[in-house]
Coordinates of C-alpha atoms in Angstrom, one line a residue:
M1 CA -0.4 -0.2 -0.2
I2 CA 1.7 3.4 -1.0
E3 CA 1.4 6.0 2.3
Q4 CA 1.3 9.2 1.5
L5 CA 2.7 12.1 3.7
Y6 CA 4.3 15.2 4.5
S7 CA 7.9 15.9 5.7
G8 CA 8.6 20.1 5.6
Q9 CA 7.2 21.7 2.6
L10 CA 7.6 18.5 0.5
F11 CA 5.1 15.5 -0.4
F12 CA 6.3 12.2 -0.7
R13 CA 4.7 8.7 -1.4
R14 CA 6.5 5.6 -0.3
I15 CA 6.1 1.8 0.7
S16 CA 8.1 0.3 3.4
V17 CA 8.5 -3.1 4.2
P18 CA 10.1 -5.0 7.3
N19 CA 14.0 -5.4 7.5
P20 CA 14.6 -3.9 3.5
C21 CA 17.3 -5.0 1.3
G22 CA 17.6 -1.1 0.4
S23 CA 16.0 2.3 -1.0
L24 CA 14.8 3.2 -4.7
V25 CA 14.1 6.6 -4.9
F26 CA 12.3 7.9 -7.9
I27 CA 12.8 11.4 -9.5
H28 CA 10.1 12.4 -11.6
G29 CA 10.0 14.4 -14.8
L30 CA 9.5 18.3 -15.8
G31 CA 5.9 19.3 -14.8
E32 CA 5.6 15.5 -13.4
S33 CA 4.8 14.7 -9.6
G34 CA 5.3 11.0 -8.0
L35 CA 1.8 10.5 -9.4
C36 CA 3.4 9.2 -12.8
F37 CA 5.2 6.7 -10.4
E38 CA 2.3 4.7 -8.5
Q39 CA 1.2 1.6 -10.7
T40 CA 5.6 1.1 -11.1
M41 CA 5.7 1.5 -7.5
A42 CA 2.8 -1.1 -6.7
S43 CA 4.2 -3.8 -9.0
I44 CA 7.6 -3.5 -7.7
S45 CA 5.7 -4.0 -4.6
N46 CA 4.4 -7.2 -5.5
D47 CA 7.5 -8.5 -7.7
P48 CA 9.1 -11.2 -6.1
L49 CA 12.6 -10.1 -6.2
L50 CA 11.9 -6.6 -5.4
S51 CA 9.3 -6.4 -3.2
G52 CA 12.0 -6.7 0.0
W53 CA 12.8 -2.6 -1.0
N54 CA 11.8 0.4 0.0
Q55 CA 10.4 2.5 -2.0
L56 CA 10.2 6.5 -2.0
A57 CA 8.5 9.2 -4.8
P58 CA 9.1 12.9 -3.5
D59 CA 7.1 15.4 -4.9
L60 CA 10.2 18.1 -5.7
P61 CA 9.6 21.6 -4.3
G62 CA 6.8 23.4 -7.3
Y63 CA 6.0 19.8 -8.5
G64 CA 2.7 18.5 -7.4
K65 CA 1.5 18.4 -3.8
S66 CA 5.0 20.1 -2.7
L67 CA 5.3 23.8 -1.2
P68 CA 6.9 25.8 -4.0
P69 CA 10.2 27.3 -3.0
S70 CA 11.0 30.7 -2.5
I71 CA 13.3 31.3 -5.0
P72 CA 12.9 28.3 -7.9
L73 CA 15.9 25.5 -7.6
N74 CA 18.3 24.9 -10.4
L75 CA 18.5 21.5 -11.5
S76 CA 22.1 21.0 -9.8
E77 CA 20.2 22.5 -6.4
L78 CA 17.7 19.6 -6.3
A79 CA 20.2 17.1 -7.3
A80 CA 22.2 18.3 -3.7
L81 CA 19.4 19.0 -1.3
I82 CA 17.3 15.3 -2.8
P83 CA 19.6 13.3 -0.7
D84 CA 19.0 15.1 3.1
W85 CA 15.2 15.7 2.0
C86 CA 15.1 11.9 1.4
S87 CA 17.1 10.9 4.2
P88 CA 14.7 10.3 7.1
F89 CA 12.6 7.6 4.5
I90 CA 15.8 5.6 3.0
Q91 CA 18.3 2.8 4.1
S92 CA 21.4 1.7 2.2
P93 CA 22.3 0.8 -0.1
V94 CA 20.2 3.3 -2.5
I95 CA 18.9 2.7 -5.9
I96 CA 18.3 6.3 -8.1
L97 CA 15.3 5.7 -10.3
G98 CA 15.0 9.1 -12.3
H99 CA 12.4 9.9 -15.6
S100 CA 13.0 12.6 -18.1
M101 CA 14.6 15.4 -16.0
G102 CA 14.6 13.6 -13.2
G103 CA 17.0 11.1 -15.2
V104 CA 19.6 14.3 -15.5
I105 CA 18.5 15.2 -11.6
G106 CA 19.7 11.3 -10.7
Q107 CA 23.2 12.1 -13.2
L108 CA 24.1 15.1 -11.0
M109 CA 23.6 12.6 -8.1
A110 CA 25.3 9.7 -9.4
E111 CA 28.3 12.2 -10.4
E112 CA 28.7 13.9 -6.7
S113 CA 28.1 10.8 -5.1
D114 CA 29.9 9.5 -1.8
G115 CA 29.0 6.2 -1.9
M116 CA 25.7 6.3 -0.9
I117 CA 24.3 5.8 -4.5
A118 CA 24.2 1.8 -5.3
G119 CA 23.3 1.7 -9.0
F120 CA 21.3 4.3 -11.4
I121 CA 18.3 3.4 -13.7
N122 CA 18.2 6.4 -16.3
V123 CA 14.7 6.4 -18.2
E124 CA 14.7 9.0 -20.9
G125 CA 16.8 11.4 -19.0
N126 CA 17.2 14.2 -21.8
L127 CA 20.9 13.7 -23.8
S128 CA 20.5 16.4 -26.7
T129 CA 18.3 19.3 -27.8
G130 CA 15.9 17.3 -29.5
D131 CA 15.0 15.3 -26.2
C132 CA 13.7 18.7 -25.3
V133 CA 10.0 18.8 -26.4
F134 CA 8.0 20.2 -23.3
S135 CA 11.4 22.3 -22.0
G136 CA 12.0 23.5 -25.1
K137 CA 8.5 25.2 -25.7
A138 CA 8.7 26.5 -22.3
A139 CA 12.1 28.1 -22.9
A140 CA 11.2 30.1 -26.2
Y141 CA 9.1 32.1 -23.5
S142 CA 10.6 35.1 -21.3
P143 CA 10.0 34.2 -18.0
D144 CA 7.1 36.5 -17.3
E145 CA 5.3 35.2 -20.5
F146 CA 5.2 32.0 -19.8
E147 CA 4.0 33.1 -16.4
M148 CA 1.4 35.0 -18.3
T149 CA 0.6 33.1 -21.1
G150 CA 2.9 30.2 -22.3
F151 CA 2.4 27.9 -19.4
D152 CA -1.6 27.5 -20.2
L153 CA -0.7 27.1 -23.8
L154 CA 1.3 24.1 -22.9
K155 CA -0.8 22.6 -20.7
D156 CA -4.0 22.9 -23.2
S157 CA -1.4 21.4 -25.9
V158 CA -0.5 18.4 -23.2
Y159 CA -4.3 18.0 -22.6
R160 CA -5.1 17.4 -26.5
N161 CA -2.6 15.1 -26.7
G162 CA -4.0 13.1 -24.0
L163 CA -7.0 12.0 -25.6
K164 CA -4.2 10.2 -27.8
F165 CA -1.9 9.1 -25.8
F166 CA -2.9 7.7 -22.4
A167 CA 0.5 8.6 -20.6
Q168 CA -0.6 12.5 -21.4
R169 CA -3.2 12.4 -19.6
G170 CA -1.6 11.7 -15.9
Y171 CA 1.3 14.3 -17.3
Y172 CA -1.3 16.9 -17.5
A173 CA -2.8 16.2 -14.1
S174 CA 0.4 16.6 -12.6
M175 CA 1.3 19.9 -14.5
R176 CA -2.0 21.4 -13.2
F177 CA -0.3 21.2 -9.9
A178 CA 3.3 22.7 -11.1
W179 CA 4.4 26.4 -10.6
A180 CA 5.3 28.1 -13.7
S181 CA 8.6 29.8 -12.6
Q182 CA 9.7 26.3 -11.1
F183 CA 9.1 25.1 -14.6
H184 CA 10.6 27.6 -16.3
L185 CA 13.7 28.1 -14.9
N186 CA 14.1 24.2 -15.1
S187 CA 13.1 24.2 -18.8
Q188 CA 16.2 26.2 -19.4
N189 CA 18.4 24.0 -17.4
L190 CA 17.4 20.9 -19.3
L191 CA 18.4 23.0 -22.6
D192 CA 21.9 24.1 -21.0
F193 CA 22.7 20.6 -20.1
S194 CA 21.6 18.9 -23.4
A195 CA 23.3 21.2 -25.5
T196 CA 27.0 20.5 -24.0
A197 CA 26.2 17.1 -26.6
D198 CA 28.3 15.0 -23.3
A199 CA 25.4 13.8 -21.5
A200 CA 25.8 9.9 -23.3
D201 CA 29.3 10.3 -22.3
R202 CA 29.0 11.4 -18.8
F203 CA 26.0 8.6 -18.0
A204 CA 28.9 5.8 -19.8
K205 CA 32.0 7.1 -17.4
L206 CA 29.4 6.7 -13.8
H207 CA 31.0 4.3 -11.9
L208 CA 28.4 2.9 -10.6
P209 CA 26.1 0.1 -12.0
K210 CA 23.5 1.5 -14.2
L211 CA 21.0 1.0 -17.2
Y212 CA 19.3 3.8 -19.7
I213 CA 16.0 2.7 -20.4
T214 CA 14.2 4.6 -23.7
G215 CA 11.0 4.0 -25.2
Q216 CA 10.5 3.3 -29.0
P217 CA 9.6 4.5 -31.5
S218 CA 8.7 8.0 -29.5
G219 CA 11.1 8.5 -27.0
I220 CA 14.6 9.7 -26.8
C221 CA 15.6 11.2 -30.6
A222 CA 17.7 9.4 -33.0
E223 CA 20.6 11.3 -32.6
S224 CA 20.5 11.0 -28.8
M225 CA 19.9 7.1 -29.3
A226 CA 23.2 7.1 -31.7
A227 CA 25.3 8.9 -28.7
L228 CA 24.5 6.1 -26.4
T229 CA 25.4 3.4 -29.0
A230 CA 28.8 4.9 -29.9
T231 CA 29.3 5.2 -26.1
A232 CA 28.4 1.3 -25.7
S233 CA 26.2 2.5 -22.8
P234 CA 23.7 -0.3 -21.3
V235 CA 21.1 0.3 -22.6
A236 CA 17.2 -1.2 -22.4
V237 CA 14.9 -0.3 -25.7
I238 CA 11.1 -1.2 -25.0
R239 CA 9.3 -1.3 -27.7
D240 CA 5.7 0.1 -28.8
A241 CA 6.2 2.6 -26.2
G242 CA 7.4 6.9 -26.2
H243 CA 8.5 9.0 -23.2
W244 CA 7.2 7.0 -20.4
P245 CA 8.1 3.7 -21.1
F246 CA 6.6 2.5 -17.4
I247 CA 3.5 3.6 -18.4
D248 CA 2.9 2.4 -22.1
Q249 CA 4.5 -1.0 -21.4
P250 CA 4.2 -1.7 -17.7
I251 CA 4.8 -5.1 -17.8
D252 CA 8.0 -5.3 -20.3
F253 CA 9.7 -2.0 -18.0
L254 CA 9.2 -4.2 -15.0
N255 CA 11.2 -7.0 -16.4
H256 CA 13.8 -4.6 -17.4
V257 CA 14.1 -3.3 -13.6
T258 CA 14.6 -7.0 -12.3
R259 CA 17.1 -7.8 -14.4
F260 CA 18.9 -4.7 -13.5
F261 CA 18.6 -5.6 -9.8
R262 CA 19.2 -9.4 -10.2
S263 CA 22.6 -8.1 -11.8
L264 CA 23.4 -6.1 -8.7

């Protein structure tokens, strides 16, 4: 059963078990919330191999049910603060599973880890500017323009997309709770991170167990897929899926996560 709680300014979803093997921490994407992980968390809790792990999914500040910060936080600041926010609820070893923007934050956390992070699953994390679909649209506005009109227009487009793509229905629900200023700053952060064209190489150089999961044909762009291949990074491709492969193909996704944990 997923427990919901507040700690300080943050809202958390969690599943706790007696004598846990460790903790699996989910980090959501731009405009998202921990809501998107609820089905995955429930499936993991019923899996024979994974059910012994605690699970934690925070809503980042300014997203979901968490309160916004007084000043929007950039991705590096979020990566630095997440361990402190989550520390009351996690036990080592810790595995990070980050989706989209959460994959970028997970990358930054893994690069600065002092040994706390024992593994990293990057799900559709931004690797090149071609992956900046929603962030690119947001960053095209000035901060004031985005807050006045741009964010509403973006939410309207996601609502329309949800008529065809199931995963974007949940995305729209979470976006309704996101703060425009936090969304806009993190959009620009994602563009800056992706524009360096070294994200796949940075992922490949992480000295810890790792796996990149992508949905195809509607996930990361061809340039990003080629970069992963060129760096010989461990990649799992989920067919007939898009940017939310854990929602589009939940059974295949769980199978890849289970294989990753079995390999630890």
